[in-house]
């Protein structure tokens, strides 16, 4: 056994690297093992989020949004240009540079906080004295090591789910990984699944000129989202030219040799499906992104070596405090229950590190925000109107449209609305839902309000700068009491 640590973290994504840093801040002797490799085989800390998730997708969304503004939005401001071009390879290279900056940033943070990093795969070897004496963890990588850990935090993340019998080749059948590496705008792009990835990636390539079709199994659009908000978003996406077919059953996916069928490019994909009316249909595209959810990842972890319990989905079983069935073994992030979001993973990582150090770490699962970075953006926290109805809770709703907000009009970005849901008796805010400009930033006010158990009256009485998009939140809060001032 080469080294002993107070805490060994397996996985260096947002759950793992944040847990490692917080544990080190609290004076613990910490190692973090991560196996992600960059194009040169070197380490690439940050997990899915940094390498093929949050950060690169937002970089491409930003570039493509600038292009869309230049192509369709500038003229209304009196700005014209002769010739607009897109260099998709350069756009992807910019994204890669941002990813590398983030990878390097985490390595720097590890050095600064004295977290020892091992590049390789971490696996359980055995429990010492039934786990009461800690665990032996093997690292297989550039150098093989065996570590002893008093406490272990598992943060091994998730992988994209493939359609049965249709493996990803990342050339024509793409997961999020391939979808973020498309180097040339495809003429026709298909996506299976109109969830978060389907909408974000579909938006990127539609803005750049691809004809985009999204096939979704569910008969409702964004079923987890407040349906008033989802309907407004669907209207906007359809107007932009994103073809979204709901209630579809995908029957067969075949790679085809080029051309009449597959459009431009060397080869393509043919998707046979049954539409909502029961008709047999075919979709021919150059490339197909499969974005039908993600599965918890315990590949190579060897949970069976120590008896770590997994559920039927393959997620590590944890309680509310992220304790597993084994003493001294914790698990956080995408590999456990709950929403697969980077900030949820981070919050769990901090809470676990604090619990290990004898503090009282806590995650408020009821106030975790969601954001979909399309245009318009969609963001929400708390319960939807459908959930409140189903639970029988008496509530009052207030909405305010961005069309009546001065800043939104100045921006030329008036699609969407803000919606407040508050308890009918106490006025406590139960949910806030936004579709519109910078919803990703605006939702923070609602998260703070709900964390402090604010009422809609509290937000209605707080002074908001003018002109600002934030005023739409104040007005929606006023609308709960039917006293908006500007609509
Ligand atoms: P991961 O980030 O998956 O990290 C796990 C790490 O563990 C990886 O580096 C992996 O290589 C490593 N690992 C696994 N097994 C081992 C082992 N045995 N030994 C050593 N290392 C191992 N979330 C948001 O909140 N906002 C967004 O905007 C957003 N955008 C997304 C866009 C896309 C396209 C995708 C796919 C996801 C997005 N997500 C977003 C989700 C977010 O990326 C995940 O929720 C988050 O990365 C989960 O963090 P994690 O630490 O649990 O796991
Ligand atoms: P998702 O769960 O958001 O959406 C998957 C969609 O695919 C659902 O609408 C589902 O009904 C549909 N579907 C499932 N099987 C299907 C089938 N056979 N045929 C057609 N449709 C099918 O999953 P997605 O988009 O893959 O993203 C995975 C996760 O990554 C998200 O749930 C989220 O946690 C995270 N993420 C977060 C982002 C953000 O916070 N902005 C951005 C991207 C991903």
XYZ file of N, CA, C and O in Angstrom, residues 58 61-62 65-66 69 207 229 237 240 369-380 402 405 407-418 432-447 467-473:
236
model
N -22.556 25.391 -23.742
C -22.866 26.819 -23.626
C -21.964 27.646 -24.541
O -22.375 28.692 -25.043
N -23.605 27.306 -27.878
C -24.882 28.038 -27.884
C -24.614 29.532 -28.047
O -25.309 30.227 -28.788
N -23.575 30.048 -27.371
C -23.262 31.481 -27.472
C -22.841 31.842 -28.888
O -23.344 32.802 -29.472
N -25.720 31.716 -31.221
C -26.693 32.794 -30.971
C -26.183 34.110 -31.580
O -26.956 34.868 -32.168
N -24.866 34.362 -31.473
C -24.317 35.554 -32.135
C -24.590 35.496 -33.638
O -24.961 36.483 -34.253
N -28.174 36.244 -34.361
C -28.460 37.678 -34.228
C -27.962 38.430 -35.470
O -28.658 39.277 -36.012
N -29.561 27.075 -35.765
C -29.143 28.472 -35.955
C -28.086 28.593 -37.043
O -27.994 29.598 -37.729
N -45.527 27.345 -19.481
C -44.179 27.744 -19.937
C -43.755 26.884 -21.132
O -43.242 27.385 -22.138
N -39.973 27.760 -30.448
C -39.040 26.871 -31.163
C -39.593 26.524 -32.554
O -38.847 26.435 -33.528
N -39.070 29.253 -34.899
C -37.670 29.344 -35.338
C -37.329 28.313 -36.412
O -36.283 28.376 -37.026
N -32.443 24.874 -8.888
C -32.992 25.424 -10.130
C -32.646 24.575 -11.350
O -31.640 23.868 -11.353
N -33.487 24.672 -12.358
C -33.238 24.047 -13.663
C -33.154 25.156 -14.706
O -33.935 26.108 -14.642
N -32.266 24.994 -15.666
C -32.192 25.963 -16.771
C -32.004 25.214 -18.085
O -31.199 24.293 -18.160
N -32.750 25.608 -19.097
C -32.505 25.109 -20.458
C -32.057 26.322 -21.270
O -32.778 27.320 -21.361
N -30.822 26.218 -21.821
C -30.174 27.396 -22.403
C -30.497 27.581 -23.884
O -29.609 27.772 -24.704
N -31.772 27.456 -24.205
C -32.212 27.714 -25.570
C -32.498 29.206 -25.702
O -32.251 29.975 -24.788
N -33.076 29.607 -26.813
C -33.566 30.979 -26.934
C -35.012 30.916 -27.376
O -35.270 30.465 -28.471
N -35.975 31.290 -26.577
C -35.827 31.836 -25.243
C -35.320 30.791 -24.252
O -35.523 29.595 -24.455
N -34.660 31.280 -23.198
C -34.223 30.365 -22.138
C -35.428 29.961 -21.287
O -36.411 30.705 -21.189
N -35.302 28.775 -20.686
C -36.362 28.283 -19.797
C -35.701 28.030 -18.446
O -34.643 27.398 -18.385
N -36.299 28.518 -17.362
C -35.715 28.279 -16.031
C -36.827 28.172 -15.011
O -37.850 28.849 -15.141
N -36.613 27.310 -14.043
C -37.634 27.189 -13.013
C -37.044 26.664 -11.711
O -35.960 26.086 -11.691
N -42.949 39.317 -20.915
C -41.786 40.167 -21.217
C -42.147 41.267 -22.220
O -41.480 42.304 -22.270
N -42.305 44.526 -20.597
C -41.110 44.919 -19.830
C -40.229 45.806 -20.719
O -39.849 45.420 -21.831
N -37.089 46.830 -20.578
C -35.743 46.357 -20.928
C -35.815 45.295 -22.023
O -35.002 45.291 -22.948
N -36.825 44.413 -21.931
C -36.971 43.361 -22.949
C -37.257 43.994 -24.311
O -36.726 43.559 -25.340
N -38.070 45.061 -24.301
C -38.377 45.736 -25.583
C -37.116 46.397 -26.140
O -36.841 46.327 -27.326
N -36.312 47.013 -25.259
C -35.067 47.647 -25.716
C -34.102 46.597 -26.284
O -33.392 46.841 -27.253
N -34.121 45.429 -25.665
C -33.257 44.336 -26.149
C -33.794 43.733 -27.446
O -33.087 43.027 -28.152
N -35.070 43.947 -27.719
C -35.704 43.297 -28.870
C -35.943 41.836 -28.588
O -35.879 40.981 -29.473
N -36.226 41.516 -27.321
C -36.320 40.114 -26.905
C -37.535 39.957 -25.991
O -37.409 39.844 -24.772
N -38.718 39.974 -26.579
C -39.939 40.093 -25.767
C -40.744 38.796 -25.666
O -41.828 38.787 -25.083
N -40.216 37.689 -26.212
C -40.951 36.428 -26.113
C -40.934 35.952 -24.660
O -39.908 36.014 -23.999
N -42.074 35.435 -24.198
C -42.074 34.722 -22.927
C -42.713 35.465 -21.770
O -43.275 36.555 -21.927
N -42.608 34.863 -20.606
C -43.279 35.375 -19.412
C -42.621 34.843 -18.142
O -41.842 33.892 -18.192
N -42.981 35.492 -17.032
C -42.588 34.998 -15.705
C -43.856 34.578 -14.991
O -44.889 35.248 -15.094
N -41.376 29.201 -9.199
C -41.223 30.319 -10.133
C -40.756 29.734 -11.454
O -39.828 28.908 -11.488
N -41.409 30.156 -12.536
C -41.165 29.572 -13.860
C -40.977 30.702 -14.856
O -41.780 31.628 -14.890
N -39.912 30.599 -15.637
C -39.604 31.693 -16.570
C -39.307 31.107 -17.946
O -38.562 30.138 -18.064
N -39.888 31.702 -18.980
C -39.411 31.457 -20.340
C -39.177 32.830 -20.915
O -40.074 33.672 -20.896
N -37.941 33.092 -21.345
C -37.654 34.428 -21.858
C -36.188 34.764 -21.757
O -35.362 33.910 -21.412
N -35.844 36.043 -22.031
C -34.434 36.445 -22.067
C -33.759 36.301 -20.703
O -34.322 36.700 -19.675
N -32.570 35.740 -20.707
C -31.740 35.593 -19.502
C -32.464 34.973 -18.310
O -32.197 35.302 -17.149
N -33.383 34.058 -18.612
C -34.080 33.328 -17.540
C -33.058 32.642 -16.631
O -33.271 32.519 -15.423
N -31.921 32.210 -17.227
C -30.867 31.522 -16.453
C -30.347 32.389 -15.314
O -29.979 31.882 -14.253
N -30.272 33.685 -15.527
C -29.775 34.594 -14.489
C -30.917 35.043 -13.570
O -30.743 35.164 -12.358
N -32.077 35.284 -14.170
C -33.210 35.794 -13.382
C -33.657 34.799 -12.311
O -34.144 35.193 -11.250
N -33.501 33.498 -12.593
C -34.031 32.487 -11.673
C -33.327 32.556 -10.308
O -33.894 32.123 -9.291
N -32.110 33.122 -10.272
C -31.360 33.173 -9.006
C -32.143 33.932 -7.932
O -32.120 33.552 -6.756
N -32.847 34.991 -8.340
C -33.626 35.755 -7.346
C -34.710 34.859 -6.733
O -34.948 34.894 -5.519
N -35.328 34.048 -7.572
C -36.390 33.161 -7.084
C -35.816 32.097 -6.145
O -36.444 31.722 -5.147
N -34.603 31.609 -6.467
C -33.976 30.587 -5.611
C -33.676 31.181 -4.232
O -33.956 30.560 -3.197
N -34.474 50.355 -16.217
C -35.242 49.223 -16.725
C -34.428 47.953 -16.595
O -33.242 47.926 -16.922
N -35.039 46.895 -16.118
C -34.324 45.614 -16.002
C -35.305 44.474 -16.220
O -36.513 44.620 -15.970
N -34.768 43.357 -16.651
C -35.606 42.166 -16.846
C -36.140 41.702 -15.493
O -37.213 41.125 -15.397
N -35.389 41.986 -14.422
C -35.798 41.599 -13.076
C -37.141 42.201 -12.683
O -37.872 41.634 -11.862
N -37.476 43.327 -13.279
C -38.780 43.933 -12.978
C -39.927 43.000 -13.361
O -41.020 43.096 -12.793
N -39.679 42.114 -14.317
C -40.738 41.166 -14.716
C -41.044 40.206 -13.560
O -42.185 39.751 -13.413
N -40.018 39.904 -12.729
C -40.277 39.052 -11.555
C -41.125 39.798 -10.536
O -42.070 39.253 -9.974
